[in-house]
Each structure stands twice: as structure tokens, then as C-alpha cells.
Coordinates of C-alpha atoms in Angstrom, one line a residue:
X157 CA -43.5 -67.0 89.2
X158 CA -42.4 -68.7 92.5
X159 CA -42.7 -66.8 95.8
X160 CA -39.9 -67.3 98.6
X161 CA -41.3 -68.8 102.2
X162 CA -41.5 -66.5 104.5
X163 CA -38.9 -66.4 107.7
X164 CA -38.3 -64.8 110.8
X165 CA -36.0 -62.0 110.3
X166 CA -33.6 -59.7 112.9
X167 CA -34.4 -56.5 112.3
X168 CA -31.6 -54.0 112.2
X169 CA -31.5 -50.9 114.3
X170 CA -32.8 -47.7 112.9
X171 CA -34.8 -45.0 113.4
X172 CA -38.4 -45.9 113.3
X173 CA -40.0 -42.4 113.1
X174 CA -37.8 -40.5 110.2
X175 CA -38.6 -37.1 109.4
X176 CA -40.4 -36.7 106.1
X177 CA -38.6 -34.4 103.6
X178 CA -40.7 -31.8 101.8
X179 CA -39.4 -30.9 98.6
X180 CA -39.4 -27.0 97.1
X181 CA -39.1 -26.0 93.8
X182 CA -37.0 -23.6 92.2
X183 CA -36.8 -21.7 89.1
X184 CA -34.6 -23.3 87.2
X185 CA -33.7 -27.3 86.6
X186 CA -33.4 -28.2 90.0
X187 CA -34.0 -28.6 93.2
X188 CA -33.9 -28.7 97.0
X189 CA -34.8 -30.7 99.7
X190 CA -35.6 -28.0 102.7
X191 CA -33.7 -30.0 105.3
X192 CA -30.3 -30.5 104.0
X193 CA -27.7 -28.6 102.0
X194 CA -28.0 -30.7 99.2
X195 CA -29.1 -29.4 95.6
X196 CA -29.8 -32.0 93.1
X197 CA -29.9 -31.7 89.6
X198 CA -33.3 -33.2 88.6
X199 CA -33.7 -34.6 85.0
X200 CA -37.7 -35.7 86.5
X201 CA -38.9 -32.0 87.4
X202 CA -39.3 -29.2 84.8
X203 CA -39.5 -25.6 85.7
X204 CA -39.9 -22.6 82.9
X205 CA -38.3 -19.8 84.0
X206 CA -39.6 -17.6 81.2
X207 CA -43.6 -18.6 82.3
X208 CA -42.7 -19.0 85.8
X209 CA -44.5 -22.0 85.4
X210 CA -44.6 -25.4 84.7
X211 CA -44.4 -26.6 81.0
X212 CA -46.3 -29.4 80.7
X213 CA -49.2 -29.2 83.4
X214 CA -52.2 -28.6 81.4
X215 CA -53.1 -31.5 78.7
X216 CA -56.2 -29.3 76.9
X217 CA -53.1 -26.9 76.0
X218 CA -53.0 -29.4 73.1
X219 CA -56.3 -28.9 71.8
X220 CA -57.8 -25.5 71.1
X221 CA -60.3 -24.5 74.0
X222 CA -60.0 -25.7 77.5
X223 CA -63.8 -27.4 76.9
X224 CA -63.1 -29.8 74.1
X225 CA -65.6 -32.4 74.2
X226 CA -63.9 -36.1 75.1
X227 CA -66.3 -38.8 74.6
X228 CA -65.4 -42.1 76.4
X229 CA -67.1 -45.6 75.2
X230 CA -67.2 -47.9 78.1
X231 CA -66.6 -45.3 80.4
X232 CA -67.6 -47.5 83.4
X233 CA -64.3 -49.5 83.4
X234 CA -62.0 -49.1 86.2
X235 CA -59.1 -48.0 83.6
X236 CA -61.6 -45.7 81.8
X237 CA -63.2 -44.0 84.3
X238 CA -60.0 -42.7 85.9
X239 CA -58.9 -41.3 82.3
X240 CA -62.6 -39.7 82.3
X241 CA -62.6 -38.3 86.1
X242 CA -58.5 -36.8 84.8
X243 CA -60.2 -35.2 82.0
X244 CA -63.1 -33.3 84.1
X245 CA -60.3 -32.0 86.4
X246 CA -58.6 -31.2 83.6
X247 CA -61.2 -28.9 82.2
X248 CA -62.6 -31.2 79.5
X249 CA -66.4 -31.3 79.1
X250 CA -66.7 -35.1 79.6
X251 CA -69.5 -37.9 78.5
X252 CA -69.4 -41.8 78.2
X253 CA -71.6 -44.8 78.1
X254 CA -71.7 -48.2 79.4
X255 CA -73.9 -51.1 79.0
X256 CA -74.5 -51.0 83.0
X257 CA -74.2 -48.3 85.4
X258 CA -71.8 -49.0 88.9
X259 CA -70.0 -46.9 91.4
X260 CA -67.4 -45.4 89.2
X261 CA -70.1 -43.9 87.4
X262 CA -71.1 -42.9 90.3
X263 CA -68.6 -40.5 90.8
X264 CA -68.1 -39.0 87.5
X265 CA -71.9 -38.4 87.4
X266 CA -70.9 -36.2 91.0
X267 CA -68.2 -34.7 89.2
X268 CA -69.8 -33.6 86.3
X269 CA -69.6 -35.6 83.1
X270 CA -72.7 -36.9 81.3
X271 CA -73.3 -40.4 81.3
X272 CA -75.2 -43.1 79.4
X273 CA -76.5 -46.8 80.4
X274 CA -76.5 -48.1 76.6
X275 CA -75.0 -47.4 73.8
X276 CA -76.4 -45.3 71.2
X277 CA -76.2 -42.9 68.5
X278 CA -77.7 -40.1 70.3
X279 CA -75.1 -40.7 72.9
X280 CA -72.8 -38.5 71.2
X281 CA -75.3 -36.2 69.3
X282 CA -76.4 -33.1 70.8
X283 CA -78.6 -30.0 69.8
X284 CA -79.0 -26.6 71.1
X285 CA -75.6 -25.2 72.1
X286 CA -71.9 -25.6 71.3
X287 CA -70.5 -28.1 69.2
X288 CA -72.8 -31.2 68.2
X289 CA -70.4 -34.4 68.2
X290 CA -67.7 -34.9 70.6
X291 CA -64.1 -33.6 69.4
X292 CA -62.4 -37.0 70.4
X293 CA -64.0 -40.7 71.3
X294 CA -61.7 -42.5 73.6
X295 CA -62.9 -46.0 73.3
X296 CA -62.2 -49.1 75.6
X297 CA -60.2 -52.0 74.6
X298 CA -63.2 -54.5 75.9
X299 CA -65.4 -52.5 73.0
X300 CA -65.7 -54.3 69.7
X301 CA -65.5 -52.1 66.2
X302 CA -68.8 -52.7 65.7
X303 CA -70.1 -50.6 68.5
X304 CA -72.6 -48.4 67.1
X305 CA -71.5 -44.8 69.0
X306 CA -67.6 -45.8 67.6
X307 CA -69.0 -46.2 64.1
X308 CA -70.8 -43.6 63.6
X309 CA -68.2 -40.8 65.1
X310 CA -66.3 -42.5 62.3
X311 CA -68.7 -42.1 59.8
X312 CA -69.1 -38.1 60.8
X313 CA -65.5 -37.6 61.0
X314 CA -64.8 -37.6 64.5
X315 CA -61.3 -38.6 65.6
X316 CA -61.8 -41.8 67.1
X317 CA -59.2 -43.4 69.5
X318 CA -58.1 -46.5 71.1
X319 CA -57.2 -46.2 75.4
X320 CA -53.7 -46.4 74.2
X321 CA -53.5 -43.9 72.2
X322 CA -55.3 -41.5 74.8
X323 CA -52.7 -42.4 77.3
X324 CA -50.0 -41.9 74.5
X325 CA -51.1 -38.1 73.8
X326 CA -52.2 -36.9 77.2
X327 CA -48.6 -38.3 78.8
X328 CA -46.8 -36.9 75.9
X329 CA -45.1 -34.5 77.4
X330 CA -45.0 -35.7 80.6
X331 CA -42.0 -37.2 82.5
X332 CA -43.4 -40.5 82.6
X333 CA -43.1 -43.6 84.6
X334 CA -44.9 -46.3 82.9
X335 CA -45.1 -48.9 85.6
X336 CA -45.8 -52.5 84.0
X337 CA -46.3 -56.3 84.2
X338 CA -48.6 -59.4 83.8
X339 CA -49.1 -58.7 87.6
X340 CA -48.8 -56.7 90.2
X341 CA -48.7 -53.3 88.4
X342 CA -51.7 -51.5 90.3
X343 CA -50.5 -52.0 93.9
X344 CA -47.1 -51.1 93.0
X345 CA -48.2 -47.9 90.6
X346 CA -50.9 -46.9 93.5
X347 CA -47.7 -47.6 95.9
X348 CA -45.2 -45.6 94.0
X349 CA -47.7 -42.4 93.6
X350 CA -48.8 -42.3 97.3
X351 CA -45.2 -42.8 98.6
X352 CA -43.7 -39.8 95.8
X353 CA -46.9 -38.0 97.0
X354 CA -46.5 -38.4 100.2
X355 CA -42.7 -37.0 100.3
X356 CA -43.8 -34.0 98.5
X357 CA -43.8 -34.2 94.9
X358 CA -45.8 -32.9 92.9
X359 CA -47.5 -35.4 90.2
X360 CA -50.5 -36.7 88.2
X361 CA -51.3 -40.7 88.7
X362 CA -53.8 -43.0 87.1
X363 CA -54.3 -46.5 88.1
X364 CA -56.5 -49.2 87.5
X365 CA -58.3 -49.5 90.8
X366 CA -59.8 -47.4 93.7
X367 CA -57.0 -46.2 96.0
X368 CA -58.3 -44.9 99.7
X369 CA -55.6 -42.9 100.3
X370 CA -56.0 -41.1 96.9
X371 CA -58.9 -38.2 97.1
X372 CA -59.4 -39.0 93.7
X373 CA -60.2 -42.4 94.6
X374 CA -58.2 -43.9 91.2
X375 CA -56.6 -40.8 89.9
X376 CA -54.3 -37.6 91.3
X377 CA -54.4 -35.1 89.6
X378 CA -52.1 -32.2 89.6
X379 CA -50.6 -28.9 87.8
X380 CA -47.3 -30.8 87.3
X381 CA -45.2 -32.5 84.5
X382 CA -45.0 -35.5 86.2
X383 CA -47.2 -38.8 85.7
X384 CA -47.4 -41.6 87.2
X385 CA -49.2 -44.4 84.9
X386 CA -50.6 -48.3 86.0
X387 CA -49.5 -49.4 81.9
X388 CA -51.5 -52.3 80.7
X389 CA -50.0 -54.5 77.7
X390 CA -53.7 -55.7 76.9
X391 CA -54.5 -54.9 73.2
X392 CA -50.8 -53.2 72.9
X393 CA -51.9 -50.5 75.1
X394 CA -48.2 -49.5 76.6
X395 CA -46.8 -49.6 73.5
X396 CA -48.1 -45.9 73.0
X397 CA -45.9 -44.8 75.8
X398 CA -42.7 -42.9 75.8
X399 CA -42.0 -43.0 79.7
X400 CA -38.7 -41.7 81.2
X401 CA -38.9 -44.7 83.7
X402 CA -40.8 -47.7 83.0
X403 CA -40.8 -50.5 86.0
X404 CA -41.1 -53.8 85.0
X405 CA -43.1 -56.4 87.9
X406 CA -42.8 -59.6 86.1
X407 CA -44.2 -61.4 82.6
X408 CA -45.6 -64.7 82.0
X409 CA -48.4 -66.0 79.8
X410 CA -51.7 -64.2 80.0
X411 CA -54.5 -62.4 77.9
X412 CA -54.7 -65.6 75.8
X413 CA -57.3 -64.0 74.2
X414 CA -54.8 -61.5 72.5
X415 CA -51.5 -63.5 73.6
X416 CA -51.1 -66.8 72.0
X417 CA -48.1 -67.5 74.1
X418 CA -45.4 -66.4 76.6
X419 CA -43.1 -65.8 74.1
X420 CA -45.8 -63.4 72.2
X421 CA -46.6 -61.6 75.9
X422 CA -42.8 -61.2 75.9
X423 CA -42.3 -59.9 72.4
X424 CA -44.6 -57.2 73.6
X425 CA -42.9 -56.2 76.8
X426 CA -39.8 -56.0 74.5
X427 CA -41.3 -53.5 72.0
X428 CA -42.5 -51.6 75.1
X429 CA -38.8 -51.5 76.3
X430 CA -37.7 -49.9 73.2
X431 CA -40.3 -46.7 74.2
X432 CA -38.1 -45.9 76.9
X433 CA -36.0 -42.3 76.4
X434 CA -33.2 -41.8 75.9
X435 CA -31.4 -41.6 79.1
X436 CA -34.2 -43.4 81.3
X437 CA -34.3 -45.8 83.3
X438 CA -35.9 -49.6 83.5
X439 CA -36.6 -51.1 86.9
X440 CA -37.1 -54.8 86.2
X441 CA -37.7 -57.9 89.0
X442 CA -34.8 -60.0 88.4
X443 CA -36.8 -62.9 90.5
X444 CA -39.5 -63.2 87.1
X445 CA -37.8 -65.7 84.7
X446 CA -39.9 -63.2 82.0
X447 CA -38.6 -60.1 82.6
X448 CA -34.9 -61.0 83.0
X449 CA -35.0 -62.3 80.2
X450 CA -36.0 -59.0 77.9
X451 CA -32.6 -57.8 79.3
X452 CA -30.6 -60.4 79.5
X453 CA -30.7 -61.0 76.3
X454 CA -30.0 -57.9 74.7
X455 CA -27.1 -56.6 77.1
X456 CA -24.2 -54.8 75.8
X457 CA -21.4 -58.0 75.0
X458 CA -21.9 -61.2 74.8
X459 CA -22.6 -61.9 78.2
X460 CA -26.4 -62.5 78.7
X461 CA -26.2 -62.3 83.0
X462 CA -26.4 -58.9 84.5
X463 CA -23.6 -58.9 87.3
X464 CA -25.0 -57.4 90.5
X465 CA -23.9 -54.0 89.8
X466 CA -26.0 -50.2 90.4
X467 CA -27.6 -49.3 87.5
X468 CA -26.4 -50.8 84.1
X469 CA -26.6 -48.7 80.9
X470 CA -27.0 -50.8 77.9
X471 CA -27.2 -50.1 74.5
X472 CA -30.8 -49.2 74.2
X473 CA -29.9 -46.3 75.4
X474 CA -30.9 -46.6 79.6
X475 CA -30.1 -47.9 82.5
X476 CA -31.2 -50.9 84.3
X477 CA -31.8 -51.8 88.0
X478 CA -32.9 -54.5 89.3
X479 CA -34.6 -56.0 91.7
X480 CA -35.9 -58.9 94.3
X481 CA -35.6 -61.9 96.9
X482 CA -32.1 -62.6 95.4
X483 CA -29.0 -61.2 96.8
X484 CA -27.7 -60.9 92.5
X485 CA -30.5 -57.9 93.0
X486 CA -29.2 -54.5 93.5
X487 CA -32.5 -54.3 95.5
X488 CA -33.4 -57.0 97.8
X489 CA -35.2 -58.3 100.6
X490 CA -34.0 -60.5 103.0
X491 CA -35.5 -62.1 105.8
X492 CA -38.7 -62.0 105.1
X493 CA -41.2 -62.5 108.3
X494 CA -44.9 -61.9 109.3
X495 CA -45.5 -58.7 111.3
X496 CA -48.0 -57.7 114.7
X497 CA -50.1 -56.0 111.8
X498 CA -50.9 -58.9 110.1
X499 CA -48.5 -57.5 107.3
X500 CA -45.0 -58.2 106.2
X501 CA -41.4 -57.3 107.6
X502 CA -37.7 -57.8 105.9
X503 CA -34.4 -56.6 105.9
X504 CA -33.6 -54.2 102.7
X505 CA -30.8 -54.7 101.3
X506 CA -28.3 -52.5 98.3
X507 CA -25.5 -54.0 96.6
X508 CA -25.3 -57.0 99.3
X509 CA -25.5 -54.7 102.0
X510 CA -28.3 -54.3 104.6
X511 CA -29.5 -50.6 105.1
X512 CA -32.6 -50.8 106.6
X513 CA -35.8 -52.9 108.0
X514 CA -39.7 -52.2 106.4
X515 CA -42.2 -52.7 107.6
X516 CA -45.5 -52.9 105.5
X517 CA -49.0 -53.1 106.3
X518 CA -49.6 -55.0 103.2
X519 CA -49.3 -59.0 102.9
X520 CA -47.7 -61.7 101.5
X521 CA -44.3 -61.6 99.6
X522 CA -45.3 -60.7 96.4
X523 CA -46.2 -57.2 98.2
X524 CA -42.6 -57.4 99.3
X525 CA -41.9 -56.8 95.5
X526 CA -44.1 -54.6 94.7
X527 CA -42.4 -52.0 97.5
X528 CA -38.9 -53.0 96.1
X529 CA -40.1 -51.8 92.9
X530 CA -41.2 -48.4 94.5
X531 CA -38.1 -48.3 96.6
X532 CA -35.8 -48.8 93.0
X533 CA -38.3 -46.3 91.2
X534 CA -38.0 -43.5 93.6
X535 CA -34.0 -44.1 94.5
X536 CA -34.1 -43.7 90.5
X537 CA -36.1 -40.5 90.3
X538 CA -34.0 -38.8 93.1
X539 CA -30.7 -39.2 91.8
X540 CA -27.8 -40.1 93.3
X541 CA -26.5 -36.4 94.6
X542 CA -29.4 -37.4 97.6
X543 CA -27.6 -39.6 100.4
X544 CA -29.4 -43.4 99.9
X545 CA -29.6 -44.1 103.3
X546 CA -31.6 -40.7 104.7
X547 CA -33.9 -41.4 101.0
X548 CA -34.5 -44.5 102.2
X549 CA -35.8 -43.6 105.9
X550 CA -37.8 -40.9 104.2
X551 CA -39.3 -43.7 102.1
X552 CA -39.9 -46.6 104.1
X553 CA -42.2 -44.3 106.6
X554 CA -44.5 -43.7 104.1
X555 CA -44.2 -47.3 102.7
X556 CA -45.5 -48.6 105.9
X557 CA -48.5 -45.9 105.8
X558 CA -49.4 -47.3 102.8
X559 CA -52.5 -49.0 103.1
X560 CA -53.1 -50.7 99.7
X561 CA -55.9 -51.1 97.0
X562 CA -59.4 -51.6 96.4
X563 CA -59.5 -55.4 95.8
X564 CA -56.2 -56.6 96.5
X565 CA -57.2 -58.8 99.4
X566 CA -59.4 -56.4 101.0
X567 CA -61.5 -57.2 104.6
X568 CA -65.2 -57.1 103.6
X569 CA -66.1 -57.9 107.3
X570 CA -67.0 -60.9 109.9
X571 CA -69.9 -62.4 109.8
X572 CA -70.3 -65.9 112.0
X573 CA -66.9 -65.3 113.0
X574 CA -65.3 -65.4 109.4
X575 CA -63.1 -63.2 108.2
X576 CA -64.1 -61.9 105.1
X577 CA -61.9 -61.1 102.2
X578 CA -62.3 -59.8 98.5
X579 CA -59.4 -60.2 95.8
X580 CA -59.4 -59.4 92.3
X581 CA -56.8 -62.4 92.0
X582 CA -57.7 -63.8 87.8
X583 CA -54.7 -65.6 86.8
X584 CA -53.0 -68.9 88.5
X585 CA -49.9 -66.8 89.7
X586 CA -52.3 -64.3 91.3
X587 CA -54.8 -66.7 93.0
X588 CA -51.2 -68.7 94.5
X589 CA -50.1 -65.4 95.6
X590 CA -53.1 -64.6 97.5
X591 CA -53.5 -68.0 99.2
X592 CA -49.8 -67.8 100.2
X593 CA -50.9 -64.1 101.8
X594 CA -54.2 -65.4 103.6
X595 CA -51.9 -68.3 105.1
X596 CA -49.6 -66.0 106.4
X597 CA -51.8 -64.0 108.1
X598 CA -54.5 -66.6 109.3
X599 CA -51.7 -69.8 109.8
X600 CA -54.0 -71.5 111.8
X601 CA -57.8 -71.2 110.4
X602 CA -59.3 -72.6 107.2
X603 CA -59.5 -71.2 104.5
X604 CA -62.3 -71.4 101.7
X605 CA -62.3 -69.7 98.6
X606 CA -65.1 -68.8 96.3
X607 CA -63.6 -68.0 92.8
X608 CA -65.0 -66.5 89.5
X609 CA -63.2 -67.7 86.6
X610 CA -62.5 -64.4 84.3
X611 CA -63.3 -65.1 80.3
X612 CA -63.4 -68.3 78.4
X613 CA -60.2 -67.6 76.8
X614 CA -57.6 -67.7 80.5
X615 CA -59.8 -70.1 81.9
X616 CA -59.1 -72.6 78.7
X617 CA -55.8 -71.5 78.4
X618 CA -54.8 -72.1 82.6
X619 CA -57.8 -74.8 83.8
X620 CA -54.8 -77.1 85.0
X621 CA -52.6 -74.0 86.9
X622 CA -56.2 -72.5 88.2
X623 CA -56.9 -76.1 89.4
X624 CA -53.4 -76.6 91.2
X625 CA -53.3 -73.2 92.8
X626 CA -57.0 -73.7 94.3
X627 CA -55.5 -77.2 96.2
X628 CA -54.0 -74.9 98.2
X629 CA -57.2 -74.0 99.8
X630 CA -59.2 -75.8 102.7
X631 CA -62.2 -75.6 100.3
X632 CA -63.5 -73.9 96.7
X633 CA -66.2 -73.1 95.9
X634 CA -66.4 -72.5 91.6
X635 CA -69.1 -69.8 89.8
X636 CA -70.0 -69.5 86.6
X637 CA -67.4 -68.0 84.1
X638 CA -67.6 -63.9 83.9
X639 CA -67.4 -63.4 79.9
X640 CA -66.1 -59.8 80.4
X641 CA -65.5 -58.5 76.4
X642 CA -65.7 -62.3 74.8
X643 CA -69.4 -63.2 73.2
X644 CA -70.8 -66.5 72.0
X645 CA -70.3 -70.4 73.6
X646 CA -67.3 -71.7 75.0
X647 CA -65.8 -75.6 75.8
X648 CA -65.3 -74.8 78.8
X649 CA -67.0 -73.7 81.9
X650 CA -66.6 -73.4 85.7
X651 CA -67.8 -76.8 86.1
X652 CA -64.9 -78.2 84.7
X653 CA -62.8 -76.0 87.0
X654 CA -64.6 -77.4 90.0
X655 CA -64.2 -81.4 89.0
X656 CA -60.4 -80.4 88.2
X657 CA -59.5 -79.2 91.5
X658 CA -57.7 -81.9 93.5
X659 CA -57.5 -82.0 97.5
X660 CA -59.7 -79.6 98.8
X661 CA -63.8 -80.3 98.3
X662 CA -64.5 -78.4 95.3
X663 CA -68.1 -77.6 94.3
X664 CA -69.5 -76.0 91.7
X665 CA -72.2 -73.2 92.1
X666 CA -73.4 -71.2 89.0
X667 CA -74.7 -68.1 91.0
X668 CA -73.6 -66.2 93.7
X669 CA -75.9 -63.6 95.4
X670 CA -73.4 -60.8 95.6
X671 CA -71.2 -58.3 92.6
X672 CA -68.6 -59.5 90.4
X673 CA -66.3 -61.7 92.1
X674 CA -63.1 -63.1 91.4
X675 CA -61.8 -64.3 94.5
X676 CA -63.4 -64.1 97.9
X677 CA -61.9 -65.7 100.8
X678 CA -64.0 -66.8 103.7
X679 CA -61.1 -67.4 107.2
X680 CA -63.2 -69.6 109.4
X681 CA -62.9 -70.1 112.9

């Protein structure tokens, strides 16, 4: 996926400072915005009149006791841990393992669930009080069948699950927005959750990364029927989901280790289409050359263009809005230009038509996106008895307090007067996305880049794209492969990165005296 050049860009005159708009809820199936007249009927907010409460807020409701026993294998994951730090606040008596202990372990240690470095048998045996085995193992998609904790809960009878299916039951009866894509999906999940948050709705989000601005660090947690979900196609995980709105970032090519093409990664993202309700809604980047095309070609006709029209219904059964840098977008930027912040400025535009500047603290265009995804989600979830262009003041405010993600080019620090950068960047498109966001705000220093290939299996599959996007740097410097979940030898190492990479000195350095890297960026003076 290609990303525009960035331009200067007239802003348009409107107010900077809009007033937020807290919401209140009502008894019955709607309701209304304090400061206006307006009452909206709300398909995304449930209210039981009966209870006085909300239906769908407490996920141990489907199990017996409110201290059923959840078990997670590889608990130390980013994806994991936030589904084991939702359970403790949930009222689940929590425990996991890991092969090594980190900072997300950290935290659910502080919060209360029993941990494990190692995996073992006695992991998930206890003696003395309440029940002896865990009622449910959640188990990683990085943990082979062979782990010794997953067979035996097997072997004793213990419900054993895959991440996807976890996800599947706890958001079951949820209103759901899945938000999706081979990139991309964190920021704009983490975006989307703070920005709803922020105008006052209530929800429950889980993402794949720590989030400052959430106090749950990678998780919110609250006594509503709303979620908000980072869905990950790796191993088919998504494909559990039944969301009301699923968002759509882009597809291309990756996981080769499960993926053997683009057009299986695609197959996928169309099976995960056809999980969408009845009467939801897909928001879908019309700029990927993927994701158009799992609508395109399945529109009602025989026409295979969507028209730049609000909000198509086809025959699956929901609607579609899209959008992106091109004006055939209902949503679009325009005019996209570097801001005083070091972040990124453009013009929104609906239906052809300007309504307002952004302005975001985040760089680089492909965090331009990302916020039109929000934008679409959210102008989705309120529905169109809200005036656009006062949901749209309310919104951009709180898209330019947005702050962004853990890893997602994040300052480290200056040291020798370099600016210091870390990025989780693991795939060509990401690592050109980056680069194009470190040039934008640092035009005129140089920029190095230290880079970690991720498993055998991408850097095989993309050693000529990883190679072309790292030209783009002033120098590169190439570790040793991380394995991740793969085991035994490969053809392929990151020597063969470093000798690929043309332009830039490239050197290859096995070790580097620091955590798990991907990408690290050194800005020198």
C-alpha cells in the first residue's frame, strides 16, 4: 500500500476549541446528548428497562459463579495479557504462564492473577481449596499443541480454548466493533476507544498494545454492552467474531507462516466480512487495493466500483462506507501537511465537500487513515439523527488529544543529540510507513535505523520489500532474526537482509544490548 506525499494545506475556518458532548442514558432504547434537543434512536446502546440495568455488562454471567477459574497459556503476550487483566476486573480468578516474565506480567501480578515463568503441569493443578484445575484454558496462538499445561487440561477434561474463541464468547453479546487489517489496526482501535471514551460513552476495549491514555494501560474496562476489539486475522482469530461494525484498515500479504498468499490473507478477510450482523456496518479504506476489493467484488449488480455515495447496503446484509486520500471516499483527507507539533494536519472532507481541518499529534499519513477510520466508525455509531458537522467538532478535539501507542514510533529519548525512536514496524509496508513519518518530522537530519527482522517465515517471504523499504534510510543497521513462535533452522538470516539492502551502508550486527526490537530509529544531528 502506497502513501500520498504530504502537502501544504489551507486550513478552513472553524472553531478550534468545540465543546465536548457528554452523553446520558435513558431507560429505554435511546438516547440524548445533554446539549441539544436531539434524541437519537441508538441501535449501539442497550438499556433494560425491566433490570434497570444494562444487559450485557457482566461476561462471568455466562458461567456459574463470578470466580470461575480462567487459565491463560502464554499469558505474557501483549494480546493475552489484556484478555487476562479484562478477566480480573471482571471478577475471574485469573492464572497464566509464560516461558519469560516482562512488564505485562508485571501488572497482572499487581492486579492479582497468579503467574508462572515456565510451563508446567502443576501450573494448573492446585490443592487445598476450591476447585483443582482451571474451568477454562485460553491458550495463545504462538503456543504449539504440544504444550504440556494444554495437553493435559485436555487429558482431564478441561475446556480448552484457542484466543479466538475467548474473544468469540466474551463479546458475544456485546455490540461489537471488530476493528481489522494487515496493519494499522492497534492505533486506530486504541484511537477509536479513547475518542468514544473521551465523548462519553460508555465501553469495554482491548487492544494489542499499551495505550497511555488508557488507565488500564491495554484494556478499558467497563459495565457496558459495548466493546471495542483490535481483531487479529492471525490463525483465523476474527473469524470468531460477530461484531455490529467491523473497520477494515487495509490487506496485503502477511503471516506467511499461516498465509501462503495475498489472495489466502484475502479469502480470510472475506469470511470475516460475512460475521458482520445483520444491519451493521463495514468501514473499509478504499485507498488499499485489498480491501476494496472484498467489496467490490461482491456488490449488489454487476457493477464491481462503489460510486462515491454515504453508506451502501449490499446484499450481505450491511452497509459500507468508505474511506481515504481519494476524493471517490465518502471520507477523505485532503491537503495533507506537517504541523508545529511535529504531527500531521488536512482538510476533512464528506461526499466531496470540506467540513472541517484536524489536527493530530500523531505522524505520517498512514495515521491520517487511521483517524479517518475513527472519524467513519464513530459518524457510524451515532447515527444520522446527530447533525455531522457539530459530531465532527466534537470528534476532531479529542482526535488531536490523542496521543498514540506504545511502540508506534515512540521518543525513547536524546542521547548525543539523537533523537531516539522505537517502532514495532515488522512488515515492508510498515517499516516504509514509518520512514515516510520520521522524514516528515526530521526533513533535514539523518536518519539510521536499527531493525529486527520478525520470524523466518516474513523475512523469507519479504527479504526483497524489507530490503527496498530500508534504502530509504541514511543508514541500517540488521540484528539477528527474532523467531517469535517458529522452532528449528532457517535459509535465511539477517545477514542476508543486510547484504540485500541497496543505498544506504547496511551492516549486519547479531546482538543488540537492549529488549526486543523491531525498529529503532536513531535522528542524528
Amino acid at each position: 500500500m502506497e502513501f500520498p506525499a504530504i502537502s501544504k494545506s489551507h486550513l478552513l475556518n472553524f472553531d478550534p476549541n468545540p465543546k465536548p458532548l457528554p452523553l446520558t442514558f435513558h431507560s429505554q432504547t435511546n438516547f440524548r446528548f445533554k446539549s441539544t434537543d436531539h434524541v437519537i434512536k441508538n441501535r449501539f446502546y442497550i438499556f433494560s428497562e425491566s433490570k434497570n440495568e444494562y444487559t450485557t455488562t457482566n461476561i462471568s454471567s455466562l458461567f456459574k459463579n463470578k470466580k470461575t477459574w480462567i487459565h491463560f497459556v502464554g499469558v505474557g503476550g501483549c494480546g493475552m495479557s489484556a484478555l487476562a487483566m479484562l478477566a480480573l476486573k471482571q471478577g475471574f480468578e485469573v492464572s497464566g504462564s509464560d516461558i519469560v516474565w516482562n512488564e505485562y506480567m508485571d501488572r497482572l501480578r499487581e492486579a492479582g492473577a497468579r503467574l508462572f515463568v515456565g510451563h508446567s503441569v502443576l501450573n494448573i493443578e492446585r490443592k487445598g481449596f476450591g476447585s483443582c484445575l482451571p474451568d477454562k484454558v485460553v491458550v495463545s496462538s504462538a503456543i504449539g499443541s504440544d504444550n504440556v499445561e494444554v495437553l493435559h487440561a485436555k487429558a482431564m477434561g478441561v475446556h480448552v480454548l484457542k484466543r479466538g474463541n475467548w474473544l468469540g464468547m466474551i463479546t458475544e453479546h456485546h455490540n461489537l466493533v471488530a476493528v481489522s487489517g494487515t496493519h494499522g489496526k492497534t492505533t486506530t482501535a486504541s484511537m477509536l476507544a479513547y475518542v468514544l471514551s473521551a465523548m462519553g460513552v460508555d465501553l469495554t476495549a482491548v487492544v494489542g498494545a499499551q495505550v497511555p491514555q488508557f488507565p488500564g494501560g491495554n484494556i478499558l474496562c467497563c459495565r457496558s454492552p459495548n466493546f471495542i476489539l483490535e481483531a487479529d486475522e492471525y490463525d483465523g482469530c476474527f473469524l470468531q467474531l460477530s461484531p455490529y461494525i467491523a473497520v477494515v484498515t487495509n490487506v496485503e500479504w502477511e503471516h506467511a507462516d499461516i498465509f501462503q498468499d495475498e489472495e489466502a490473507v484475502k479469502n480470510s478477510f472475506k469470511r470475516f466480512l460475512k460475521q458482520i450482523k445483520v444491519g451493521g456496518h463495514l468501514i473499509l479504506c478504499r485507498d488499499s487495493e485489498g480491501a476494496y476489493s472484498l467489496v467490490s467484488e461482491t456488490c449488489i449488480g454487476t457493477a464491481p466500483v462503489l460510486s462515491k455515495c454515504s453508506s451502501q447496503p449490499l446484499d450481505a446484509g450491511y452497509r459500507v462506507t468508505t474511506y481515504g486520500t481519494s476524493s471517490l471516499n465518502e471520507w477523505c483527507a485532503s491537503s495533507i501537511c506537517p504541523n508545529s507539533q511535529g504531527g500531521t494536519d488536512y482538510v476533512l472532507c464528506h461526499m466531496g465537500s470540506p467540513v472541517a481541518d484536524i489536527s493530530l499529534q500523531l505522524t505520517g499519513v498512514h495515521n491520517v487513515l487511521n483517524s479517518l477510520a475513527v472519524i467513519a466508525a464513530v459518524r457510524a455509531l451515532i447515527n444520522d439523527y446527530w447533525p455531522t458537522q457539530r459530531l465532527i467538532d466534537c470528534i476532531r478535539l479529542h482526535l488531536h488529544n490523542f496521543i498514540g501507542v506504545s511502540r508506534r514510533f515512540e521518543m525513547i529519548g536524546i542521547f548525543n543529540k539523537c533523537h531516539i525512536y522505537d517502532d514495532y514496524a515488522h512488515h515492508p509496508t510498515e517499516v516504509r510507513a514509518v520512514i515516510q513519518a520520521a522524514r516528515q518530522r526530521f526533513p533535514l537530519k539523518a536518519l539510521w535505523v536499527i531493525f529486527q527482522p520478525h520470524t523466518f517465515s516474513r523475512l523469507a517471504a519479504f527479504l526483497k520489500d524489507f530490503a527496498t523499504a530500508l534504502g530509504d534510510a541514511d543508514r541500517v543497521v540488521i540484528t539477528k532474526v527474532y523467531d517469535a513462535r517458529e522452532t528449528g533452522l532457517s535459509n535465511v538470516s539477517g545477514r542476508d537482509l543486510a547484504v540485500s539492502v541497496v543505498g544506504p551502508l547496511s551492516e549486519y550486527i547479531p546482538s543488540v544490548v537492549c529488549q526486543i526490537i523491531f525498529s529503532i530509529f536513531f535522528i542524528s544531528p
